[in-house]
mmCIF file of C-alpha atoms (C1' of nucleotides) in Angstrom:
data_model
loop_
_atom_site.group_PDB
_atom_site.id
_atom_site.type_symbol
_atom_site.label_atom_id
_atom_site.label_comp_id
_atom_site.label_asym_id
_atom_site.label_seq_id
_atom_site.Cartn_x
_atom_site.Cartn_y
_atom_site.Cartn_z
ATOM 1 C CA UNK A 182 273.417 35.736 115.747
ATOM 2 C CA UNK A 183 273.136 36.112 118.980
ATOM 3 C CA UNK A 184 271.023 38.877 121.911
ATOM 4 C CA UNK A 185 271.902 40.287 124.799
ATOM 5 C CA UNK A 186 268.893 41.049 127.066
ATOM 6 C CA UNK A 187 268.351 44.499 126.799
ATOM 7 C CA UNK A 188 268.256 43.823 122.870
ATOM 8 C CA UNK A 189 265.488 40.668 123.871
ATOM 9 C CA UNK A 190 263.920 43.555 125.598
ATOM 10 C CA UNK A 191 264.160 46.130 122.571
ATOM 11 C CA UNK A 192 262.982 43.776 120.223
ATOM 12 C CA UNK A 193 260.102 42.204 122.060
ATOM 13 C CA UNK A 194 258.581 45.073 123.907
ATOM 14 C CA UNK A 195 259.255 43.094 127.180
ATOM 15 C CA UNK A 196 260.560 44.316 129.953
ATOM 16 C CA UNK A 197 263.763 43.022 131.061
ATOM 17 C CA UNK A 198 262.963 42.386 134.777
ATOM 18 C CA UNK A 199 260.167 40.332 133.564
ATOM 19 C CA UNK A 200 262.117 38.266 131.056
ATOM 20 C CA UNK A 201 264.645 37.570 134.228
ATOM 21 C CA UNK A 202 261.199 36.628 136.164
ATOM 22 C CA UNK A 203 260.095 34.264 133.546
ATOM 23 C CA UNK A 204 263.492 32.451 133.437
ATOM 24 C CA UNK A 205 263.177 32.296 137.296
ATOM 25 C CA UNK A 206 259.541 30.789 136.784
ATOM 26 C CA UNK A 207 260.377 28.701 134.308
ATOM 27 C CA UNK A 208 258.613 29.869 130.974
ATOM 28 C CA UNK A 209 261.376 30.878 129.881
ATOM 29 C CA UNK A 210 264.940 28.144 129.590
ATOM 30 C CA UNK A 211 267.968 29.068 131.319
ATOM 31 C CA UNK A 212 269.445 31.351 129.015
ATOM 32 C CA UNK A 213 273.296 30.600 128.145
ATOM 33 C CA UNK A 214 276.187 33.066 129.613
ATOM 34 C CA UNK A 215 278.688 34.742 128.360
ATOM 35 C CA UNK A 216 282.096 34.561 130.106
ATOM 36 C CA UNK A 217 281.219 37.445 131.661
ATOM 37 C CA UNK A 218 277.544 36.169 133.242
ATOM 38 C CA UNK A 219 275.805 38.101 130.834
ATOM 39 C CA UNK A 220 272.408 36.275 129.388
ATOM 40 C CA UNK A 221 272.767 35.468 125.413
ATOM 41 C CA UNK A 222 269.812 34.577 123.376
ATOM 42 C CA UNK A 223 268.988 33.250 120.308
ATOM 43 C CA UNK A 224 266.484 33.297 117.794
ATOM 44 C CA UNK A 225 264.656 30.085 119.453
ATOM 45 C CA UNK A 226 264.340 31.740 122.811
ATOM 46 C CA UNK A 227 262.924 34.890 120.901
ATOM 47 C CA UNK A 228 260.354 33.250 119.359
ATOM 48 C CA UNK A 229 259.283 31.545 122.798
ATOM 49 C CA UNK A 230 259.195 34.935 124.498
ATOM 50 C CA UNK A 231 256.984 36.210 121.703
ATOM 51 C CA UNK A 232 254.996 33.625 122.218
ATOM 52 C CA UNK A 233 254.392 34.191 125.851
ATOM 53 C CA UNK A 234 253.645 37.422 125.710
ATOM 54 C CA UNK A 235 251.027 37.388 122.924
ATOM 55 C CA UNK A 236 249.446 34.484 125.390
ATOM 56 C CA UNK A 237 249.752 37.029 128.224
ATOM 57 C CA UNK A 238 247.783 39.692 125.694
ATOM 58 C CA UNK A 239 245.241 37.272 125.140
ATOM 59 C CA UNK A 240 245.220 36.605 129.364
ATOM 60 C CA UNK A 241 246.383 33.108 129.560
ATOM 61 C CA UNK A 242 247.605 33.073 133.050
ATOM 62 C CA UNK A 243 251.089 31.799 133.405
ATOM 63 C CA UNK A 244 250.066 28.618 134.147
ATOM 64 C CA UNK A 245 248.212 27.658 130.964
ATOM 65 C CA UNK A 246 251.387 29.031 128.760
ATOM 66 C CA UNK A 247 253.202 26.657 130.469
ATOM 67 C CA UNK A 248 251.140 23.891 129.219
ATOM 68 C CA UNK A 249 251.369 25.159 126.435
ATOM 69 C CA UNK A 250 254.849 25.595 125.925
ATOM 70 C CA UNK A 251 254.957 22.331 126.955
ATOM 71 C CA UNK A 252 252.655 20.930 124.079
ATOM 72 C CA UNK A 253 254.366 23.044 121.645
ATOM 73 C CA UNK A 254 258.259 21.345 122.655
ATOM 74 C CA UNK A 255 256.622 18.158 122.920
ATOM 75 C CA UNK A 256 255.873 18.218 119.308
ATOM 76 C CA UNK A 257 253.129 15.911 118.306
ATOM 77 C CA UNK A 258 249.706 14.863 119.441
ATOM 78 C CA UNK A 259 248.474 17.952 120.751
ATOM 79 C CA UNK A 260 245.909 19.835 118.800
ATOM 80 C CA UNK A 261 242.884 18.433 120.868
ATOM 81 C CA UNK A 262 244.608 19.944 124.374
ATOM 82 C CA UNK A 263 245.861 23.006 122.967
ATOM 83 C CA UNK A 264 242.656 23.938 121.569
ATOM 84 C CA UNK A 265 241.021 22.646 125.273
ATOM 85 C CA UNK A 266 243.195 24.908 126.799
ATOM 86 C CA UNK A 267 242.171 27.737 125.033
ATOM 87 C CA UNK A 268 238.660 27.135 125.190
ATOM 88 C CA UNK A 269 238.769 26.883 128.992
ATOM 89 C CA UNK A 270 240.317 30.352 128.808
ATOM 90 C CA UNK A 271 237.535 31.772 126.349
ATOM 91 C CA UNK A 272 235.118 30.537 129.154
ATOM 92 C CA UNK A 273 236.966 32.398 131.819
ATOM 93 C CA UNK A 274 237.085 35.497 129.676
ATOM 94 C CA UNK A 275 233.386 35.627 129.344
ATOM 95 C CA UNK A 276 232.748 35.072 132.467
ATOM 96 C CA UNK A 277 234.890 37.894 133.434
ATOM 97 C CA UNK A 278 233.159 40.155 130.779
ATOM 98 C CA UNK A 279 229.376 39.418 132.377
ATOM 99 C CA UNK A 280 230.576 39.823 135.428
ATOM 100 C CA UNK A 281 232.174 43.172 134.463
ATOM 101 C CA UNK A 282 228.941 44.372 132.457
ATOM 102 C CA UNK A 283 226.473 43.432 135.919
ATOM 103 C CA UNK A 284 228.873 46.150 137.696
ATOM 104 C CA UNK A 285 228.616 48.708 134.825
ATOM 105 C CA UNK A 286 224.713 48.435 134.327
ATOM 106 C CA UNK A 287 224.550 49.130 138.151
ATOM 107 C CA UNK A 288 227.387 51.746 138.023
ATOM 108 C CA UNK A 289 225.095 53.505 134.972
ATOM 109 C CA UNK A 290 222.596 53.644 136.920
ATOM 110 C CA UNK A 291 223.789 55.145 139.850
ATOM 111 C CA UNK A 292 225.603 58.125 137.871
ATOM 112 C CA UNK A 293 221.864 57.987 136.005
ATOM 113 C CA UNK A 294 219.783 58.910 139.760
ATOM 114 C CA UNK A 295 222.480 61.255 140.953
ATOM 115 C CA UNK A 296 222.063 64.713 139.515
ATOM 116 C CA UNK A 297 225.407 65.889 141.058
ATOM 117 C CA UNK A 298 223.894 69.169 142.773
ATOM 118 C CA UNK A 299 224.696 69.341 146.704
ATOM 119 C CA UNK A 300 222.067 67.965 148.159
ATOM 120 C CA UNK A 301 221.492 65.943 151.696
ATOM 121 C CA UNK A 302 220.701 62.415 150.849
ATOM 122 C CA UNK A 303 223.029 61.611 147.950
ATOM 123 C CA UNK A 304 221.530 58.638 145.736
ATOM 124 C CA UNK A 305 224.559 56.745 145.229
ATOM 125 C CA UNK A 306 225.460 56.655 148.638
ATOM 126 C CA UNK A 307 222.017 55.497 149.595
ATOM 127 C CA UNK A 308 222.296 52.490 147.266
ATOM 128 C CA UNK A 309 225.671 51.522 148.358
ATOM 129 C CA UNK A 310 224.421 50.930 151.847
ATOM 130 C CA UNK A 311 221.515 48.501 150.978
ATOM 131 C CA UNK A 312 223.233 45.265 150.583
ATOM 132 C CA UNK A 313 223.955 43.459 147.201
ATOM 133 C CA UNK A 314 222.266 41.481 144.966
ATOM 134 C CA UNK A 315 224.033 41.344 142.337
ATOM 135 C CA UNK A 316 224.155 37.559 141.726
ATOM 136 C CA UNK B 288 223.174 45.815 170.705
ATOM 137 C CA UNK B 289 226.668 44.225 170.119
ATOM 138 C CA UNK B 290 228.075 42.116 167.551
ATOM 139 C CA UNK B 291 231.163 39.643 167.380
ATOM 140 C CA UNK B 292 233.427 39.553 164.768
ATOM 141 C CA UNK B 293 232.131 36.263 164.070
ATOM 142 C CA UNK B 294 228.442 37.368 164.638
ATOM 143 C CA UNK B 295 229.479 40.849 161.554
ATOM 144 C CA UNK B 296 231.037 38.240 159.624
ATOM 145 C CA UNK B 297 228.146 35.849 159.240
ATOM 146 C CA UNK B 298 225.802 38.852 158.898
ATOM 147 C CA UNK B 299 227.316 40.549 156.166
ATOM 148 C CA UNK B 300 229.079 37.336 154.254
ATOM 149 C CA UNK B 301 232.496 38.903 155.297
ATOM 150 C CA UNK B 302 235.319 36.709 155.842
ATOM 151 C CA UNK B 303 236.870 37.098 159.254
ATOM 152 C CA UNK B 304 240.360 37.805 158.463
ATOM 153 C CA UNK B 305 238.957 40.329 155.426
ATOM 154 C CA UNK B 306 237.480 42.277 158.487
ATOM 155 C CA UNK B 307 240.188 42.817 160.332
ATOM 156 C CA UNK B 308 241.831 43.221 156.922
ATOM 157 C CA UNK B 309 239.903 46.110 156.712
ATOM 158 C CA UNK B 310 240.800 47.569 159.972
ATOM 159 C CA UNK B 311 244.321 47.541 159.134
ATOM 160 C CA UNK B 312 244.208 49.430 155.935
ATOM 161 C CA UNK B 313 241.907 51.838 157.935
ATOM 162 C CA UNK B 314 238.882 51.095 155.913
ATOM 163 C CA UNK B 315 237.065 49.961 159.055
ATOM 164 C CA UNK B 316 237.358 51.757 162.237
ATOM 165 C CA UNK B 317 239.371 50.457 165.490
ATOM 166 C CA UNK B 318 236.623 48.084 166.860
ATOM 167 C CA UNK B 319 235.946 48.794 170.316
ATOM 168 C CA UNK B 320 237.411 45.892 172.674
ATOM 169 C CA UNK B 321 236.132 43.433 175.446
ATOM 170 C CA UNK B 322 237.962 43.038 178.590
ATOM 171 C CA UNK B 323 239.649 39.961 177.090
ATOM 172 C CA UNK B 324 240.637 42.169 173.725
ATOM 173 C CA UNK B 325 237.650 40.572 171.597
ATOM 174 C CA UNK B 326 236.686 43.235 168.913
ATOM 175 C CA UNK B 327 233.170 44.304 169.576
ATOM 176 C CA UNK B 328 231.329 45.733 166.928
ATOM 177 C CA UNK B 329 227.540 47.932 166.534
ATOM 178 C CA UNK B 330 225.048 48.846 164.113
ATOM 179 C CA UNK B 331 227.110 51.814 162.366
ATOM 180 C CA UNK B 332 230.107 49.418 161.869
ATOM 181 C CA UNK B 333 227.748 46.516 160.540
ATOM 182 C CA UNK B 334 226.278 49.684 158.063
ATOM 183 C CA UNK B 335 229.803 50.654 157.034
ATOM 184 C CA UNK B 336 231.038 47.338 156.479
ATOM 185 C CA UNK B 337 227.852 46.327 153.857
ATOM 186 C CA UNK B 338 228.848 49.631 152.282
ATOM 187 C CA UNK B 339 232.526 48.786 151.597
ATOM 188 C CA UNK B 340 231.322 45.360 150.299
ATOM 189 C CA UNK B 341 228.854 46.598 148.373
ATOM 190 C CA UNK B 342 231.893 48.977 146.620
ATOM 191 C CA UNK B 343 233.758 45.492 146.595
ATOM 192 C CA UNK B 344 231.130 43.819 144.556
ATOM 193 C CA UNK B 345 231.238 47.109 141.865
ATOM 194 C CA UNK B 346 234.964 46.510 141.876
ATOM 195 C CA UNK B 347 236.272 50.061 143.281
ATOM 196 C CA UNK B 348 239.506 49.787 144.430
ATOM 197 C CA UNK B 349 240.267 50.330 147.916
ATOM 198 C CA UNK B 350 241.708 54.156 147.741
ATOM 199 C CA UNK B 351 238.252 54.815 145.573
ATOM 200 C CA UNK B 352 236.028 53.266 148.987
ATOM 201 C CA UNK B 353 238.472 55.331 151.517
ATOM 202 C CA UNK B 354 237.829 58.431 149.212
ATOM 203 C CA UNK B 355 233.569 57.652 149.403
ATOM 204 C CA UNK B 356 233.997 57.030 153.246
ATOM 205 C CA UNK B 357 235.469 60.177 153.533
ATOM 206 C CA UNK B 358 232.632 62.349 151.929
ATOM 207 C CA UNK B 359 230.204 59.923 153.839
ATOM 208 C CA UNK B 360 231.949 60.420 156.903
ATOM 209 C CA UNK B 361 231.909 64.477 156.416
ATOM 210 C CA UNK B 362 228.640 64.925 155.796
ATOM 211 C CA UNK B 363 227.455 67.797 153.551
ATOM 212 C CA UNK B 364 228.329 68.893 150.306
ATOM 213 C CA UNK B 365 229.622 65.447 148.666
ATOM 214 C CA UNK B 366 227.464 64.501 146.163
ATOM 215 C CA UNK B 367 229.379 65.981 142.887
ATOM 216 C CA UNK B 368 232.350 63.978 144.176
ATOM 217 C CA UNK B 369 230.908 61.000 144.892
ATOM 218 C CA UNK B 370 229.596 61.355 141.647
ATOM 219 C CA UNK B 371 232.957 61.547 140.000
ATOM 220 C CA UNK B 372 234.831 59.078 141.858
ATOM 221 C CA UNK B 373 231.500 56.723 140.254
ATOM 222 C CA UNK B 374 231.847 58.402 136.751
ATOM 223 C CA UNK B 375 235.898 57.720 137.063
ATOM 224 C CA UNK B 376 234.785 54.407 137.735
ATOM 225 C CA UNK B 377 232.845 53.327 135.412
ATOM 226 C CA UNK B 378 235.104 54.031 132.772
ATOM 227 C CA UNK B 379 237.504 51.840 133.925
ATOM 228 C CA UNK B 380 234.879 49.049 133.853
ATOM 229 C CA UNK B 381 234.140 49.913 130.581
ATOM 230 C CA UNK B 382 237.869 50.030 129.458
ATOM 231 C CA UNK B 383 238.365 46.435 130.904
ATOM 232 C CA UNK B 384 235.153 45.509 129.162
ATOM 233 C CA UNK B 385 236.406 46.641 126.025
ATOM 234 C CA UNK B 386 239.773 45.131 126.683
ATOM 235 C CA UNK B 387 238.169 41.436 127.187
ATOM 236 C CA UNK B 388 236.438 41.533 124.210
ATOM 237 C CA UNK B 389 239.279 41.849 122.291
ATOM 238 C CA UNK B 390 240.677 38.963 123.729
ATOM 239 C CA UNK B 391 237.167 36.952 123.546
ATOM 240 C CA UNK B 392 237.418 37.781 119.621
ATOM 241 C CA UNK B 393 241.008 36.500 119.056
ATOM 242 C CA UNK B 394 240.555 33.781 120.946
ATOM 243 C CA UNK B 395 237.025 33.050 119.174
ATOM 244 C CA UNK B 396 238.951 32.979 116.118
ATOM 245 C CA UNK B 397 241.985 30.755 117.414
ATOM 246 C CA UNK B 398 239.111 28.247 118.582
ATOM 247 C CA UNK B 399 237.061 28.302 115.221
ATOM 248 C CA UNK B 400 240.372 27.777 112.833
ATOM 249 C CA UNK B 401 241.552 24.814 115.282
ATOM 250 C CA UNK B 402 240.001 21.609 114.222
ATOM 251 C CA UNK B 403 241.302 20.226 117.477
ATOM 252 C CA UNK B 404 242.376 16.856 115.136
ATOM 253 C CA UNK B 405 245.658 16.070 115.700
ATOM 254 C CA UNK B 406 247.623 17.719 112.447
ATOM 255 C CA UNK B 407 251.025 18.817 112.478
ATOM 256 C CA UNK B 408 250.731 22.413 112.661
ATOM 257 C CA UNK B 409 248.003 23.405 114.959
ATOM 258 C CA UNK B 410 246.581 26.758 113.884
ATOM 259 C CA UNK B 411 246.415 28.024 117.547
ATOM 260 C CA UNK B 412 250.107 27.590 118.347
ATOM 261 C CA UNK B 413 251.311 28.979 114.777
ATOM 262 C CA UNK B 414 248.968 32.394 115.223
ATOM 263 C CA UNK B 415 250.235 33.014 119.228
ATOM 264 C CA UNK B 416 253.691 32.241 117.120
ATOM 265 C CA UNK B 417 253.037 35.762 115.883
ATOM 266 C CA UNK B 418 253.903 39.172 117.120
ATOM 267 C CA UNK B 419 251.157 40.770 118.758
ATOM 268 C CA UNK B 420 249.317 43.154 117.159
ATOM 269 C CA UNK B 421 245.804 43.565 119.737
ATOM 270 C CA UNK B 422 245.711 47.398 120.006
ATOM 271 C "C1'" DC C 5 235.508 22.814 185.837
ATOM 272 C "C1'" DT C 6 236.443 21.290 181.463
ATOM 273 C "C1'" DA C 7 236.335 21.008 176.702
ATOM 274 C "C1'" DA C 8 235.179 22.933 172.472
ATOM 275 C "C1'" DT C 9 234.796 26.795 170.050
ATOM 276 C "C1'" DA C 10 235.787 31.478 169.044
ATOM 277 C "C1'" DC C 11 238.849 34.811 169.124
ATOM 278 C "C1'" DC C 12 243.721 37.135 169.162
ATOM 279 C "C1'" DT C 13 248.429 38.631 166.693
ATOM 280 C "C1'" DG C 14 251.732 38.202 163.282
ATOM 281 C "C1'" DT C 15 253.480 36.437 159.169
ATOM 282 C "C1'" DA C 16 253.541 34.418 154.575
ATOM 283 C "C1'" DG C 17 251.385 33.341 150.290
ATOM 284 C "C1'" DC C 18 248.769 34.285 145.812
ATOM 285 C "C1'" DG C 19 249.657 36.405 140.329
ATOM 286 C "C1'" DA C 20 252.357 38.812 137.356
ATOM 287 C "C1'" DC C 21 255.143 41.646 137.468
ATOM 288 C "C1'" DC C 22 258.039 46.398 138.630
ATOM 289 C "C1'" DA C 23 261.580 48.940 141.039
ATOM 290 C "C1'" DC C 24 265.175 49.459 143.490
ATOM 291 C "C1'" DA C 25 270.281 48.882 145.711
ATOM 292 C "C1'" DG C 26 274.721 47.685 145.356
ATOM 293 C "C1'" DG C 27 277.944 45.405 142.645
ATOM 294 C "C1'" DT C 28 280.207 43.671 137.940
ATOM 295 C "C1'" DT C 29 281.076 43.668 132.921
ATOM 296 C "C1'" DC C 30 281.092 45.427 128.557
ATOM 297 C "C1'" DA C 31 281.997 48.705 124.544
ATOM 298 C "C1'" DA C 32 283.559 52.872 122.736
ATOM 299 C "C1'" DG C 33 286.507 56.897 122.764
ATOM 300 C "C1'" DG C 34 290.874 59.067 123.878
ATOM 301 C "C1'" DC D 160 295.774 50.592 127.332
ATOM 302 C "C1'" DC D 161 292.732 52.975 130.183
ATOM 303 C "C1'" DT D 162 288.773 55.258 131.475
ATOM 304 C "C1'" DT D 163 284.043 56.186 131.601
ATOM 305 C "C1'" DG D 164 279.386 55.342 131.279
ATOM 306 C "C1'" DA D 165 276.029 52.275 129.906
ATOM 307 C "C1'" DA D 166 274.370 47.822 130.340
ATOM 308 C "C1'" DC D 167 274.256 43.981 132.912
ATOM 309 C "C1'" DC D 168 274.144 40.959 137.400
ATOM 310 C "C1'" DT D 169 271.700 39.152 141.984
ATOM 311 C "C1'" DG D 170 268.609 39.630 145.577
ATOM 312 C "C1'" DT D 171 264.968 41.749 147.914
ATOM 313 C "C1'" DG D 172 260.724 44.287 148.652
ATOM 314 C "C1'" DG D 173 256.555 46.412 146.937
ATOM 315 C "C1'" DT D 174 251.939 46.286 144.421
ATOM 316 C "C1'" DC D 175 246.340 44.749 145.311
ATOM 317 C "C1'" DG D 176 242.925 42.520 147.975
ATOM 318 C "C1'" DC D 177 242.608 39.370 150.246
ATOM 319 C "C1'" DT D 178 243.306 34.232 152.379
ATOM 320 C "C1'" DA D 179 245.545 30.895 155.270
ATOM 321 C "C1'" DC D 180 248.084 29.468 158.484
ATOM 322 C "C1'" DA D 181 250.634 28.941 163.471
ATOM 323 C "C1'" DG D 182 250.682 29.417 168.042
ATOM 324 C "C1'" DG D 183 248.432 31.458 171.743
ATOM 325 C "C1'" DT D 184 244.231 33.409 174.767
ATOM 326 C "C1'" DA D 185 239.003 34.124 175.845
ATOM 327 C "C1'" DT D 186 234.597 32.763 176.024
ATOM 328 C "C1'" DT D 187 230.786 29.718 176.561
ATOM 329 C "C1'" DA D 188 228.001 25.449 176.975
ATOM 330 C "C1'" DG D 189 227.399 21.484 179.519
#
DNA sequence: CTAATACCTGTAGCGACCACAGGTTCAAGG
DNA sequence: CCTTGAACCTGTGGTCGCTACAGGTATTAG
């Protein structure tokens, strides 16, 4: 039972330029032909495209899923480093999330001074030129 | 009072190249030039450079700093816009906020079921196995 | 005057795609 | 069997906000 890409596509909620750009990058194998050029898949290479982009919902850049993917067709030994892998990526994600919440306490209060009428000296303008400090 | 390029950069932690960056896309004006074609740079440029890296730092896109310069730049009745481009921004921080900690909770979960002993079936690999299912 | 440093322009790369253009193949209907 | 239109192919260029060269010119300190 085999796929053509557009039914890959269909049935993954990928797009099909980016299932040609992960073949070209390598997450993806080189998918077979059909006489005609035509990319055929099968159920294996569905399940690894799944698999990518659930990693890619979760934010592991490209790089990591290809560590991954490598653990996961090397078969064995490999609980310790995928669940390293993942950790680092929890890290990053928090990381991401404080930074994120410093901008949006500062963003609140701006909005907070600025009553919005037309006046002169506009309070969110005056903050924006005194530099930083938000580390 | 007159400033290198080098001389802005090291006063307002700008990179170089992100300077005349900026100039390109039109965020910065055209610096005035020496006889030898060095930019040269004064205190209204060294203002309106910490101003776009303060935006930077908040995470406003480009277009969002060219539409602040712009009200900055004309004067008057602003301050209900700048408002709004803020407002329009801080949603979108919160949306990626809210975004990340989905991810932070899957992946919280994929780190707690993982023993990270080396078993067979690791837990991680078998759940990003599965179709999606974050929104 | 020389050497080191600072500056100049222009181009290419990053990550993770998306969107063409211009050509080929496939599948269904007549 | 033939036509038509959809689906596919490759290759290239764009996105965003920088950063990093390469290869050349200007400035400045000694």
């Amino acid at each position: 039972m085999s796929l053509s890409i557009g039914q890959l596509s269909a049935e993954t909620g990928c797009n099909i330029e980016t299932i040609r750009y992960y073949e070209r990058i390598r997450l993806m194998n080189q998918a077979r032909r059909s006489s005609g050029n035509h990319r055929i898949y099968g159920e294996p290479d569905r399940r690894r495209l799944v698999f990518i982009r659930r990693c890619r919902e979760l934010g592991f850049p490209v790089d990591d899923i290809r560590d991954l993917l490598r653990l996961v067709d090397g078969g064995a030994p490999t609980c310790a480093e995928v669940k390293s892998v993942t950790e680092n990526h929890l890290a990053g994600v928090r990381r991401r999330i404080t930074d994120l919440r410093k901008m949006e306490t500062v963003l609140k209060g701006l909005v907070r001074e600025c009553s919005g009428e037309t006046i002169p000296d506009c309070p969110i303008i005056d903050t924006l030129f005194k530099q930083s400090s938000i580390r």
